[in-house]
Amino acid sequence: MIIFRIDKFSCTDEPERSPQYQKLYEKLRKLIEDGYYKRGDLLPSENELCKAHSLTRPTVRKGLDLLVHDGFIIRQQGKGSIVQGRPREIGILSISGTTSAIGKEKLITRIIVKPTIIAWDNAFGYEISEADKSLGCITMERLRLINNLPVFYDITRMPNLNLPRFTSRSFENRSLFDILRKNYQIRVTGGEQKILATTPDAHIQKHLRVDVNHPILRLDRKMETNRVGFTFYSQIYCNTSDYSLSGRF
Amino acid sequence: MIIFRIDKFSCTDEPERSPQYQKLYEKLRKLIEDGYYKRGDLLPSENELCKAHSLTRPTVRKGLDLLVHDGFIIRQQGKGSIVQGRPREIGILSISGTTSAIGKEKLITRIIVKPTIIAWDNAFGYEISEADKSLGCITMERLRLINNLPVFYDITRMPNLNLPRFTSRSFENRSLFDILRKNYQIRVTGGEQKILATTPDAHIQKHLRVDVNHPILRLDRKMETNRVGFTFYSQIYCNTSDYSLSGRF
DNA sequence: ATTCTTTACTTGTGTATACAAGTGCAAAGA
DNA sequence: TCTTTGCACTTGTATACACAAGTAAAGAAT
């Protein structure tokens, strides 16, 4: 008898079940983003949150740790958890993708080079494993416009793992990070980045509509995910004359 | 009878006593940085670390969490804590100061404007509290050279709190972050930053020895500390043509 | 020899509890 | 009235334990 093993990289549209502390994080984060808790407010105390959500203090604290990490609250011993503010423009430097970094501005994504399978040449200065190298590389290039102004030019490269229907998906005005999370249960958990100021080559000049002396910010990023062994890479050119990048550290 | 209250911002040279999980973090970090554990190695398991250091698992895990956050290890369920590598150039984007970001390169710090007390004009785009505004502002400007090449130009502004002997201290070739930590028990716990690519003004052109069309990376940072209410600010101009900034997110 | 199962180990999540340390306020004292 | 003390509350640290879930290797079955 032949058993068809379910591929690890299965393809569903269901939200992944998450631990309690992450659920609490999402709930509180939403309340802050929606303005229910305002800057300067105190969150309910840890013990109150325990009772309200039927959790214990270590679990509640783990949720609050995430909020601290993302800059939504600060904690003060003897006082409480002080709300810092709403969206706080978490920014491309610390969080997942370009899309979630923009906030309420109108973001348009234009595909310049559709997802294509090529051989690996390089990963923007980062080392790639032999395993990934043998798989080949999916590459794509996208232009991001904020309020109709071209601001970002993204080049993405990822190992050609068996992600069903991936190359045929439409990325027009959709977030790569959302697609990975919602359709393949892949979350970006962290990564490395290098940042430098440079001048644009002809390709970038054309798409970002700037001249050769216009300073451009470049990010080379390595993205690590919750899938063991799945990392991917991107290079982002930014015109920061109207929008600067922000983030926490 | 008059009691002289000990000022909170006392001035000692003793290292602050730190919690167990932070001590464990420092120990393991040192072992990785010194090359005792190499990239790909497995750290002792959590239970082994418990026994070895007479701690319990939650405490050990908290220490390991810090190592994960700084990119020294990744953890894999069922397998263990996998060492990522040595210094890993933690970089100015995620960690404390310029000095600790450079690594083994030869860093020279030249004071351009000595610590001076002025009135607040602005804090590089960040809001300052009325309390801080009334205290006045200590400002200083420093040029950092790596291997004799001018790379960073730092402008620092901090509220004029009662830091004994602060303005008279020598900052020549010393790290501001180290001075704050070792002499005043003030640790930078996090902060916000904005990054953009720009062109240098005459002042920056002169000190970084570049022409007007040379792209310069600028960081505007807000530093939060373990002292409640003590935040300070800095603006850093970087010539990234030889050294790019790196960090984790 | 190959495949499957078991087993021992790893990290991930969660509960329950205790005490330390900082904050803020009200009550007691001068 | 002003100051001090004490108390109730907050978060910070740490212990002890339990079970879930993933990994890898040894052993059993084919």
Coordinates of C-alpha atoms (C1' of nucleotides) in Angstrom, one line a residue:
Chain A
M1 CA 0.0 0.0 0.0
I2 CA 1.2 3.5 -0.8
I3 CA 0.7 6.2 1.7
F4 CA 0.7 9.7 0.4
R5 CA 2.5 11.8 3.0
I6 CA 1.1 15.2 3.6
D7 CA 3.7 17.7 2.5
K8 CA 4.9 19.9 5.3
F9 CA 4.4 22.9 3.1
S10 CA 0.8 22.3 2.7
C11 CA -1.5 24.9 1.3
T12 CA -4.5 26.0 3.3
D13 CA -6.2 29.3 4.0
E14 CA -6.9 28.6 7.7
P15 CA -5.2 30.7 10.3
E16 CA -2.7 28.8 12.3
R17 CA -3.6 28.0 15.9
S18 CA -1.3 30.1 18.1
P19 CA -0.4 29.9 21.7
Q20 CA -2.3 31.7 24.4
Y21 CA 0.3 34.5 25.0
Q22 CA 0.2 35.3 21.3
K23 CA -3.5 35.5 21.3
L24 CA -3.4 37.9 24.2
Y25 CA -0.8 40.0 22.4
E26 CA -3.0 40.2 19.3
K27 CA -6.0 41.2 21.4
L28 CA -4.2 43.9 23.3
R29 CA -2.4 45.2 20.3
K30 CA -5.7 45.6 18.5
L31 CA -7.1 47.5 21.4
I32 CA -4.2 49.9 21.3
E33 CA -4.2 50.2 17.5
D34 CA -8.0 50.9 17.6
G35 CA -7.4 53.7 20.1
Y36 CA -9.3 52.0 23.0
Y37 CA -6.1 52.4 25.0
K38 CA -4.5 55.8 24.4
R39 CA -0.9 57.0 24.9
G40 CA -0.3 57.3 28.7
D41 CA -3.1 55.0 29.7
L42 CA -2.3 52.0 32.0
L43 CA -3.2 48.6 30.8
P44 CA -5.1 46.4 33.3
S45 CA -2.6 45.0 35.7
E46 CA -1.1 41.6 35.1
N47 CA -3.3 40.0 37.7
E48 CA -6.4 41.5 36.2
L49 CA -5.5 40.2 32.8
C50 CA -5.0 36.8 34.4
K51 CA -8.5 36.8 35.7
A52 CA -10.0 38.3 32.6
H53 CA -8.5 35.8 30.2
S54 CA -8.2 32.8 32.5
L55 CA -4.4 32.7 32.3
T56 CA -1.6 32.7 34.8
R57 CA 0.9 35.4 35.3
P58 CA 3.9 33.9 33.4
T59 CA 1.7 33.5 30.3
V60 CA 0.3 37.0 30.6
R61 CA 3.8 38.4 31.0
K62 CA 5.0 36.6 27.9
G63 CA 2.2 38.3 26.0
L64 CA 3.1 41.7 27.4
D65 CA 6.8 41.1 26.6
L66 CA 5.8 41.0 23.0
L67 CA 4.0 44.3 23.3
V68 CA 7.1 45.8 24.9
H69 CA 9.3 44.4 22.2
D70 CA 7.2 46.1 19.5
G71 CA 7.1 49.3 21.4
F72 CA 3.4 49.4 22.1
I73 CA 3.9 49.6 25.9
I74 CA 6.6 50.2 28.4
R75 CA 6.5 48.6 31.9
Q76 CA 7.3 50.3 35.1
Q77 CA 7.8 48.4 38.3
G78 CA 5.3 49.5 40.9
K79 CA 3.2 51.3 38.4
G80 CA 2.0 49.3 35.5
S81 CA 2.1 48.8 31.8
I82 CA 2.0 52.2 30.2
V83 CA 0.6 52.5 26.7
Q84 CA 3.0 54.2 24.3
G85 CA 0.8 55.0 21.4
R86 CA -1.0 53.6 18.4
P87 CA 0.4 52.2 15.2
R88 CA 3.8 53.8 16.1
E89 CA 4.8 53.3 12.6
I90 CA 6.6 50.0 13.5
G91 CA 8.4 50.4 10.3
I92 CA 10.3 48.3 7.9
L93 CA 13.5 48.1 10.0
S94 CA 12.0 45.9 12.7
I95 CA 9.0 44.2 11.3
S96 CA 8.1 41.8 8.6
G97 CA 7.3 43.3 5.3
T98 CA 7.1 46.6 3.5
T99 CA 3.3 46.5 3.4
S100 CA 2.8 46.4 7.1
A101 CA 5.3 49.1 7.6
I102 CA 3.5 51.8 5.7
G103 CA 0.4 52.2 7.9
K104 CA -2.6 54.0 6.5
E105 CA -0.9 55.5 3.5
K106 CA -2.1 54.2 0.1
L107 CA 0.3 51.6 -1.1
I108 CA 0.4 50.3 -4.6
T109 CA 2.5 47.3 -5.6
R110 CA 3.5 46.9 -9.2
I111 CA 5.2 43.7 -10.4
I112 CA 8.2 44.5 -12.5
V113 CA 9.6 40.9 -12.8
K114 CA 7.1 38.1 -12.1
P115 CA 8.2 35.2 -9.9
T116 CA 10.7 33.3 -12.1
I117 CA 12.8 30.3 -11.3
I118 CA 16.5 30.8 -12.0
A119 CA 19.8 29.5 -10.8
W120 CA 21.3 31.1 -7.7
D121 CA 23.9 33.7 -8.4
N122 CA 24.0 35.5 -5.1
A123 CA 21.9 36.4 -2.1
F124 CA 22.9 40.0 -1.7
G125 CA 26.0 39.2 0.2
Y126 CA 24.6 36.5 2.4
E127 CA 25.7 32.9 2.3
I128 CA 23.3 30.3 1.0
S129 CA 23.4 26.7 1.9
E130 CA 24.3 23.9 -0.6
A131 CA 20.8 22.5 -0.1
D132 CA 19.2 25.7 -1.1
K133 CA 21.6 26.2 -4.0
S134 CA 20.6 22.9 -5.5
L135 CA 16.9 23.8 -5.3
G136 CA 17.2 26.8 -7.5
C137 CA 15.9 30.2 -6.8
I138 CA 12.6 32.0 -7.2
T139 CA 13.1 35.7 -7.9
M140 CA 10.8 38.6 -8.3
E141 CA 11.0 42.4 -8.5
R142 CA 8.4 44.8 -7.3
L143 CA 7.9 48.5 -7.3
R144 CA 6.0 50.0 -4.3
L145 CA 4.3 53.4 -4.7
I146 CA 3.0 55.4 -1.7
N147 CA 0.4 57.9 -2.6
N148 CA 1.4 57.4 -6.2
L149 CA 5.0 58.2 -5.5
P150 CA 7.5 55.4 -6.3
V151 CA 9.4 54.8 -3.0
F152 CA 10.6 51.2 -2.8
Y153 CA 12.1 48.9 -5.3
D154 CA 12.2 45.3 -3.9
I155 CA 14.1 42.4 -5.2
T156 CA 13.2 39.1 -3.5
R157 CA 15.0 35.8 -3.8
M158 CA 13.9 32.6 -2.2
P159 CA 14.8 28.9 -2.4
N160 CA 12.5 27.0 -4.7
L161 CA 10.9 24.8 -2.1
N162 CA 7.7 23.0 -2.9
L163 CA 5.3 25.8 -2.3
P164 CA 2.2 24.7 -4.3
R165 CA 1.0 27.3 -6.8
F166 CA 3.4 29.8 -5.6
T167 CA 4.8 31.1 -8.8
S168 CA 1.3 31.4 -10.3
R169 CA -0.1 33.4 -7.5
S170 CA -0.9 37.1 -8.0
F171 CA 1.3 39.4 -6.0
E172 CA -0.3 42.5 -7.4
N173 CA -1.1 44.7 -4.4
R174 CA -0.7 41.8 -2.0
S175 CA 1.9 41.3 0.7
L176 CA 4.4 38.5 0.3
F177 CA 4.5 38.1 4.1
D178 CA 0.7 37.8 4.3
I179 CA 0.7 35.2 1.5
L180 CA 3.4 33.2 3.2
R181 CA 1.6 33.4 6.6
K182 CA -2.0 32.8 5.5
N183 CA -1.4 30.2 2.7
Y184 CA 1.7 28.4 3.8
Q185 CA 1.8 29.0 7.6
I186 CA 5.2 30.5 7.2
R187 CA 6.0 33.4 9.6
V188 CA 9.1 35.5 9.4
T189 CA 10.6 35.4 12.9
G190 CA 13.6 37.6 12.4
G191 CA 16.6 38.2 10.3
E192 CA 19.7 40.2 9.5
Q193 CA 20.0 43.4 7.5
K194 CA 22.7 45.6 6.2
I195 CA 22.0 49.2 5.4
L196 CA 23.9 51.7 3.3
A197 CA 23.4 54.9 1.4
T198 CA 24.2 54.7 -2.3
T199 CA 23.5 56.2 -5.7
P200 CA 21.0 54.5 -8.0
D201 CA 22.0 52.6 -11.2
A202 CA 20.1 53.2 -14.4
H203 CA 17.4 50.5 -13.6
I204 CA 16.6 52.1 -10.2
Q205 CA 16.8 55.6 -11.5
K206 CA 14.2 54.8 -14.0
H207 CA 11.8 53.1 -11.6
L208 CA 12.2 55.4 -8.7
R209 CA 12.3 58.4 -11.1
V210 CA 15.4 60.0 -9.6
D211 CA 18.6 61.2 -11.1
V212 CA 22.0 59.7 -10.6
N213 CA 23.1 62.0 -7.7
H214 CA 19.9 61.4 -5.7
P215 CA 20.9 59.5 -2.5
I216 CA 19.2 56.2 -2.2
L217 CA 19.0 54.0 0.9
R218 CA 19.6 50.3 0.3
L219 CA 18.7 47.4 2.6
D220 CA 20.1 43.9 2.1
R221 CA 18.0 41.5 4.2
K222 CA 18.1 37.9 5.2
M223 CA 14.7 36.6 6.5
E224 CA 14.5 33.7 8.9
T225 CA 11.2 31.9 9.3
N226 CA 9.5 29.4 11.6
R227 CA 10.1 26.7 9.0
V228 CA 13.3 25.1 9.9
G229 CA 15.8 25.7 7.1
F230 CA 13.7 28.1 5.1
T231 CA 15.3 31.5 4.8
F232 CA 14.9 34.0 1.9
Y233 CA 16.5 37.3 0.9
S234 CA 15.6 40.7 -0.3
Q235 CA 17.2 43.9 -1.5
I236 CA 15.3 47.1 -1.1
Y237 CA 16.1 50.4 -2.7
C238 CA 14.3 53.3 -1.0
N239 CA 13.9 56.9 -1.9
T240 CA 13.8 58.5 1.5
S241 CA 13.4 62.1 0.6
D242 CA 9.7 62.0 1.4
Y243 CA 9.4 58.9 3.6
S244 CA 12.1 57.9 6.1
L245 CA 12.3 54.4 7.5
S246 CA 11.5 54.0 11.2
G247 CA 11.8 51.2 13.6
R248 CA 12.6 50.1 17.1
F249 CA 15.7 48.5 18.5
Chain B
M1 CA 18.0 66.7 61.9
I2 CA 18.8 66.9 58.2
I3 CA 19.0 63.7 56.3
F4 CA 21.0 63.9 53.1
R5 CA 19.1 61.8 50.6
I6 CA 21.3 59.7 48.4
D7 CA 20.8 60.9 44.9
K8 CA 19.3 58.4 42.6
F9 CA 21.9 59.2 40.0
S10 CA 24.8 58.3 42.2
C11 CA 28.2 57.9 40.9
T12 CA 30.1 54.7 41.5
D13 CA 32.4 52.5 39.5
E14 CA 31.0 49.2 40.7
P15 CA 29.2 46.9 38.2
E16 CA 25.5 46.7 38.9
R17 CA 24.3 43.4 40.3
S18 CA 22.2 41.7 37.6
P19 CA 19.7 38.9 37.7
Q20 CA 20.6 35.3 37.2
Y21 CA 19.3 35.0 33.6
Q22 CA 21.5 38.0 32.6
K23 CA 24.5 36.5 34.2
L24 CA 23.9 33.3 32.3
Y25 CA 23.5 35.3 29.1
E26 CA 26.8 37.0 29.6
K27 CA 28.6 33.8 30.3
L28 CA 27.3 32.0 27.3
R29 CA 27.8 35.0 25.1
K30 CA 31.4 35.2 26.1
L31 CA 31.9 31.5 25.3
I32 CA 30.5 32.1 21.8
E33 CA 32.4 35.3 21.2
D34 CA 35.6 33.6 22.4
G35 CA 35.0 30.7 20.0
Y36 CA 34.5 28.0 22.5
Y37 CA 31.2 27.3 20.9
K38 CA 31.4 27.5 17.1
R39 CA 28.8 28.0 14.4
G40 CA 26.7 24.9 14.1
D41 CA 27.5 23.6 17.6
L42 CA 24.8 22.7 20.0
L43 CA 24.7 24.5 23.4
P44 CA 24.2 22.2 26.4
S45 CA 20.6 21.4 26.7
E46 CA 18.4 23.5 29.0
N47 CA 18.3 20.8 31.6
E48 CA 22.1 20.5 31.6
L49 CA 22.4 24.3 32.0
C50 CA 20.0 24.1 34.9
K51 CA 22.2 21.6 36.7
A52 CA 25.5 23.3 35.8
H53 CA 24.4 26.7 37.0
S54 CA 21.9 25.7 39.7
L55 CA 19.0 27.4 38.1
T56 CA 15.5 26.3 37.0
R57 CA 14.4 25.9 33.4
P58 CA 12.3 29.2 33.1
T59 CA 15.4 31.1 34.3
V60 CA 17.7 29.4 31.9
R61 CA 15.2 29.9 29.1
K62 CA 15.0 33.6 29.8
G63 CA 18.8 33.8 29.4
L64 CA 18.7 31.8 26.2
D65 CA 15.9 34.1 24.9
L66 CA 18.3 37.0 25.1
L67 CA 20.9 35.1 23.1
V68 CA 18.2 34.4 20.5
H69 CA 17.2 38.0 20.4
D70 CA 20.8 39.0 19.7
G71 CA 21.2 36.4 17.0
F72 CA 23.9 34.3 18.8
I73 CA 21.8 31.2 18.7
I74 CA 18.6 29.8 17.2
R75 CA 16.5 27.2 18.9
Q76 CA 15.0 24.2 17.3
Q77 CA 12.4 22.1 19.1
G78 CA 13.5 18.5 19.5
K79 CA 17.1 19.4 18.7
G80 CA 18.6 22.1 20.8
S81 CA 20.1 25.5 20.8
I82 CA 22.2 25.9 17.7
V83 CA 25.1 28.4 17.8
Q84 CA 24.9 30.9 14.9
G85 CA 28.4 32.3 15.1
R86 CA 30.7 34.7 16.8
P87 CA 30.6 38.4 17.1
R88 CA 28.0 38.5 14.3
E89 CA 28.6 42.2 14.0
I90 CA 25.6 43.0 16.1
G91 CA 25.7 46.4 14.6
I92 CA 24.6 49.9 15.4
L93 CA 21.0 49.3 14.3
S94 CA 20.0 47.0 17.1
I95 CA 22.4 47.5 19.9
S96 CA 23.6 50.2 22.2
G97 CA 26.3 52.4 20.9
T98 CA 28.5 53.0 18.0
T99 CA 31.6 51.7 19.8
S100 CA 30.2 48.2 20.6
A101 CA 29.0 48.0 17.0
I102 CA 32.4 48.2 15.4
G103 CA 33.9 45.0 16.7
K104 CA 37.7 44.6 16.5
E105 CA 38.3 47.4 14.1
K106 CA 40.4 50.3 15.4
L107 CA 38.0 53.0 16.5
I108 CA 39.1 56.5 17.3
T109 CA 36.8 59.1 18.8
R110 CA 37.5 62.7 18.4
I111 CA 35.5 65.3 20.3
I112 CA 34.4 68.1 18.0
V113 CA 32.1 69.9 20.5
K114 CA 32.7 69.2 24.2
P115 CA 29.7 68.5 26.4
T116 CA 28.0 71.8 26.7
I117 CA 24.8 72.9 28.4
I118 CA 22.4 74.7 26.1
A119 CA 18.6 75.3 25.9
W120 CA 16.6 72.7 24.0
D121 CA 15.9 73.6 20.5
N122 CA 14.9 70.2 19.1
A123 CA 15.5 66.5 19.6
F124 CA 16.0 65.4 16.0
G125 CA 12.3 65.2 15.4
Y126 CA 11.3 63.5 18.6
E127 CA 9.1 65.0 21.2
I128 CA 10.6 66.1 24.5
S129 CA 8.7 66.3 27.7
E130 CA 8.2 69.6 29.5
A131 CA 10.2 68.3 32.5
D132 CA 13.2 67.6 30.3
K133 CA 12.8 71.0 28.5
S134 CA 13.0 72.9 31.8
L135 CA 16.2 71.1 32.7
G136 CA 18.2 72.2 29.7
C137 CA 20.2 70.1 27.4
I138 CA 23.7 68.7 27.3
T139 CA 25.0 68.5 23.8
M140 CA 28.2 67.1 22.3
E141 CA 29.5 66.2 18.9
R142 CA 32.0 63.5 18.1
L143 CA 33.7 62.2 15.0
R144 CA 34.4 58.5 14.9
L145 CA 37.2 57.1 12.7
I146 CA 37.6 53.5 11.8
N147 CA 41.1 52.5 10.8
N148 CA 41.8 56.2 10.5
L149 CA 38.9 56.8 8.1
P150 CA 36.2 59.2 9.3
V151 CA 32.9 57.2 9.2
F152 CA 30.5 58.5 11.8
Y153 CA 29.6 62.0 13.0
D154 CA 27.5 61.8 16.1
I155 CA 25.5 64.6 17.7
T156 CA 24.1 63.7 21.2
R157 CA 21.6 65.6 23.2
M158 CA 20.5 64.6 26.7
P159 CA 18.5 66.3 29.4
N160 CA 20.7 68.0 32.0
L161 CA 19.9 65.6 34.9
N162 CA 22.1 65.6 37.9
L163 CA 24.9 63.4 36.7
P164 CA 27.8 64.3 38.9
R165 CA 30.9 65.3 37.0
F166 CA 29.3 64.4 33.7
T167 CA 30.3 67.4 31.6
S168 CA 33.8 67.4 32.9
R169 CA 34.4 63.7 32.0
S170 CA 36.7 62.9 29.2
F171 CA 34.9 61.2 26.3
E172 CA 38.0 60.9 24.2
N173 CA 38.1 57.4 22.9
R174 CA 35.5 56.3 25.4
S175 CA 32.1 55.0 24.9
L176 CA 29.2 57.1 26.1
F177 CA 27.2 54.0 26.7
D178 CA 29.9 52.4 28.8
I179 CA 30.3 55.6 30.9
L180 CA 26.6 55.7 31.5
R181 CA 26.5 52.1 32.5
K182 CA 29.6 51.8 34.6
N183 CA 29.5 55.2 36.3
Y184 CA 25.8 55.9 36.6
Q185 CA 24.2 52.5 36.3
I186 CA 22.2 53.7 33.3
R187 CA 21.6 51.1 30.6
V188 CA 20.0 51.8 27.3
T189 CA 17.1 49.3 27.0
G190 CA 15.8 50.2 23.6
G191 CA 14.5 53.0 21.5
E192 CA 13.3 54.3 18.2
Q193 CA 15.1 55.3 15.1
K194 CA 14.5 56.9 11.7
I195 CA 16.9 56.3 8.9
L196 CA 17.3 58.0 5.6
A197 CA 19.8 58.7 2.8
T198 CA 20.7 62.3 2.4
T199 CA 23.5 64.6 1.2
P200 CA 26.0 66.2 3.6
D201 CA 25.9 69.8 4.5
A202 CA 29.2 71.8 4.7
H203 CA 29.9 70.8 8.3
I204 CA 29.5 67.1 7.6
Q205 CA 31.4 67.3 4.3
K206 CA 34.3 68.8 6.1
H207 CA 34.5 66.2 8.9
L208 CA 33.6 63.1 6.9
R209 CA 35.8 64.4 4.0
V210 CA 33.3 63.8 1.2
D211 CA 31.8 66.0 -1.5
V212 CA 28.3 67.3 -1.7
N213 CA 27.1 64.5 -4.0
H214 CA 28.3 61.7 -1.8
P215 CA 25.3 59.9 -0.3
I216 CA 25.3 59.9 3.5
L217 CA 23.2 57.7 5.7
R218 CA 21.5 59.6 8.6
L219 CA 20.1 58.0 11.8
D220 CA 17.9 59.9 14.2
R221 CA 17.6 58.0 17.4
K222 CA 15.7 58.2 20.6
M223 CA 17.3 56.2 23.4
E224 CA 15.2 54.8 26.3
T225 CA 17.0 53.7 29.5
N226 CA 16.4 51.7 32.6
R227 CA 16.1 55.0 34.5
V228 CA 12.4 55.9 34.5
G229 CA 12.0 59.2 32.5
F230 CA 15.6 59.4 31.3
T231 CA 15.7 59.4 27.5
F232 CA 18.2 61.0 25.3
Y233 CA 18.7 61.5 21.6
S234 CA 21.3 61.3 18.9
Q235 CA 21.8 62.0 15.2
I236 CA 24.4 60.0 13.4
Y237 CA 25.8 60.8 9.9
C238 CA 27.5 57.7 8.3
N239 CA 29.7 57.4 5.3
T240 CA 28.7 53.9 4.3
S241 CA 30.9 53.5 1.2
D242 CA 33.4 51.4 3.1
Y243 CA 31.4 50.2 6.1
S244 CA 27.7 49.4 5.9
L245 CA 25.5 49.2 9.0
S246 CA 24.3 45.8 10.0
G247 CA 21.8 44.6 12.6
R248 CA 19.1 42.1 13.5
F249 CA 15.4 42.6 13.6
Chain C
dA1 C1' 18.8 -4.9 3.9
dT2 C1' 14.9 -2.0 4.5
dT3 C1' 11.1 -0.1 6.9
dC4 C1' 8.6 0.9 10.8
dT5 C1' 8.1 1.5 15.8
dT6 C1' 9.7 2.6 20.1
dT7 C1' 12.3 5.3 23.2
dA8 C1' 14.9 8.9 25.1
dC9 C1' 16.0 13.3 24.6
dT10 C1' 15.2 18.1 23.1
dT11 C1' 12.6 22.6 23.2
dG12 C1' 7.6 24.8 23.5
dT13 C1' 3.7 26.0 26.4
dG14 C1' 1.3 26.5 30.6
dT15 C1' 0.0 26.3 35.6
dA16 C1' 0.8 27.5 40.5
dT17 C1' 3.4 29.8 43.8
dA18 C1' 6.6 32.8 46.4
dC19 C1' 9.1 36.7 47.5
dA20 C1' 11.6 41.1 46.2
dA21 C1' 11.4 45.8 44.8
dG22 C1' 9.3 50.1 43.3
dT23 C1' 4.9 53.3 43.4
dG24 C1' 1.4 55.9 45.2
dC25 C1' -1.8 57.1 48.6
dA26 C1' -4.0 57.3 53.0
dA27 C1' -3.6 57.4 57.7
dA28 C1' -1.0 58.5 61.8
dG29 C1' 2.2 61.3 63.9
dA30 C1' 4.8 65.7 64.8
Chain D
dT1 C1' 0.0 72.0 58.1
dC2 C1' 3.6 69.2 57.1
dT3 C1' 6.2 64.9 57.4
dT4 C1' 6.6 60.2 58.1
dT5 C1' 5.0 55.6 58.3
dG6 C1' 2.6 51.9 56.7
dC7 C1' -0.2 49.5 53.4
dA8 C1' -2.0 48.0 49.2
dC9 C1' -0.9 47.6 44.8
dT10 C1' 2.2 47.2 40.8
dT11 C1' 5.9 44.7 38.1
dG12 C1' 10.6 41.8 38.5
dT13 C1' 12.7 37.5 39.5
dA14 C1' 12.8 32.8 40.6
dT15 C1' 11.3 28.0 41.8
dA16 C1' 9.0 23.6 40.8
dC17 C1' 6.3 21.0 38.0
dA18 C1' 3.5 19.1 34.1
dC19 C1' 2.5 17.9 29.5
dA20 C1' 2.8 18.7 24.4
dA21 C1' 5.5 18.4 20.3
dG22 C1' 9.5 17.8 17.4
dT23 C1' 14.1 15.1 16.6
dA24 C1' 17.2 11.4 16.2
dA25 C1' 18.8 7.1 16.9
dA26 C1' 18.4 2.4 18.5
dG27 C1' 15.8 -1.7 18.0
dA28 C1' 12.0 -4.7 16.1
dA29 C1' 9.5 -6.3 12.3
dT30 C1' 9.1 -7.1 7.5

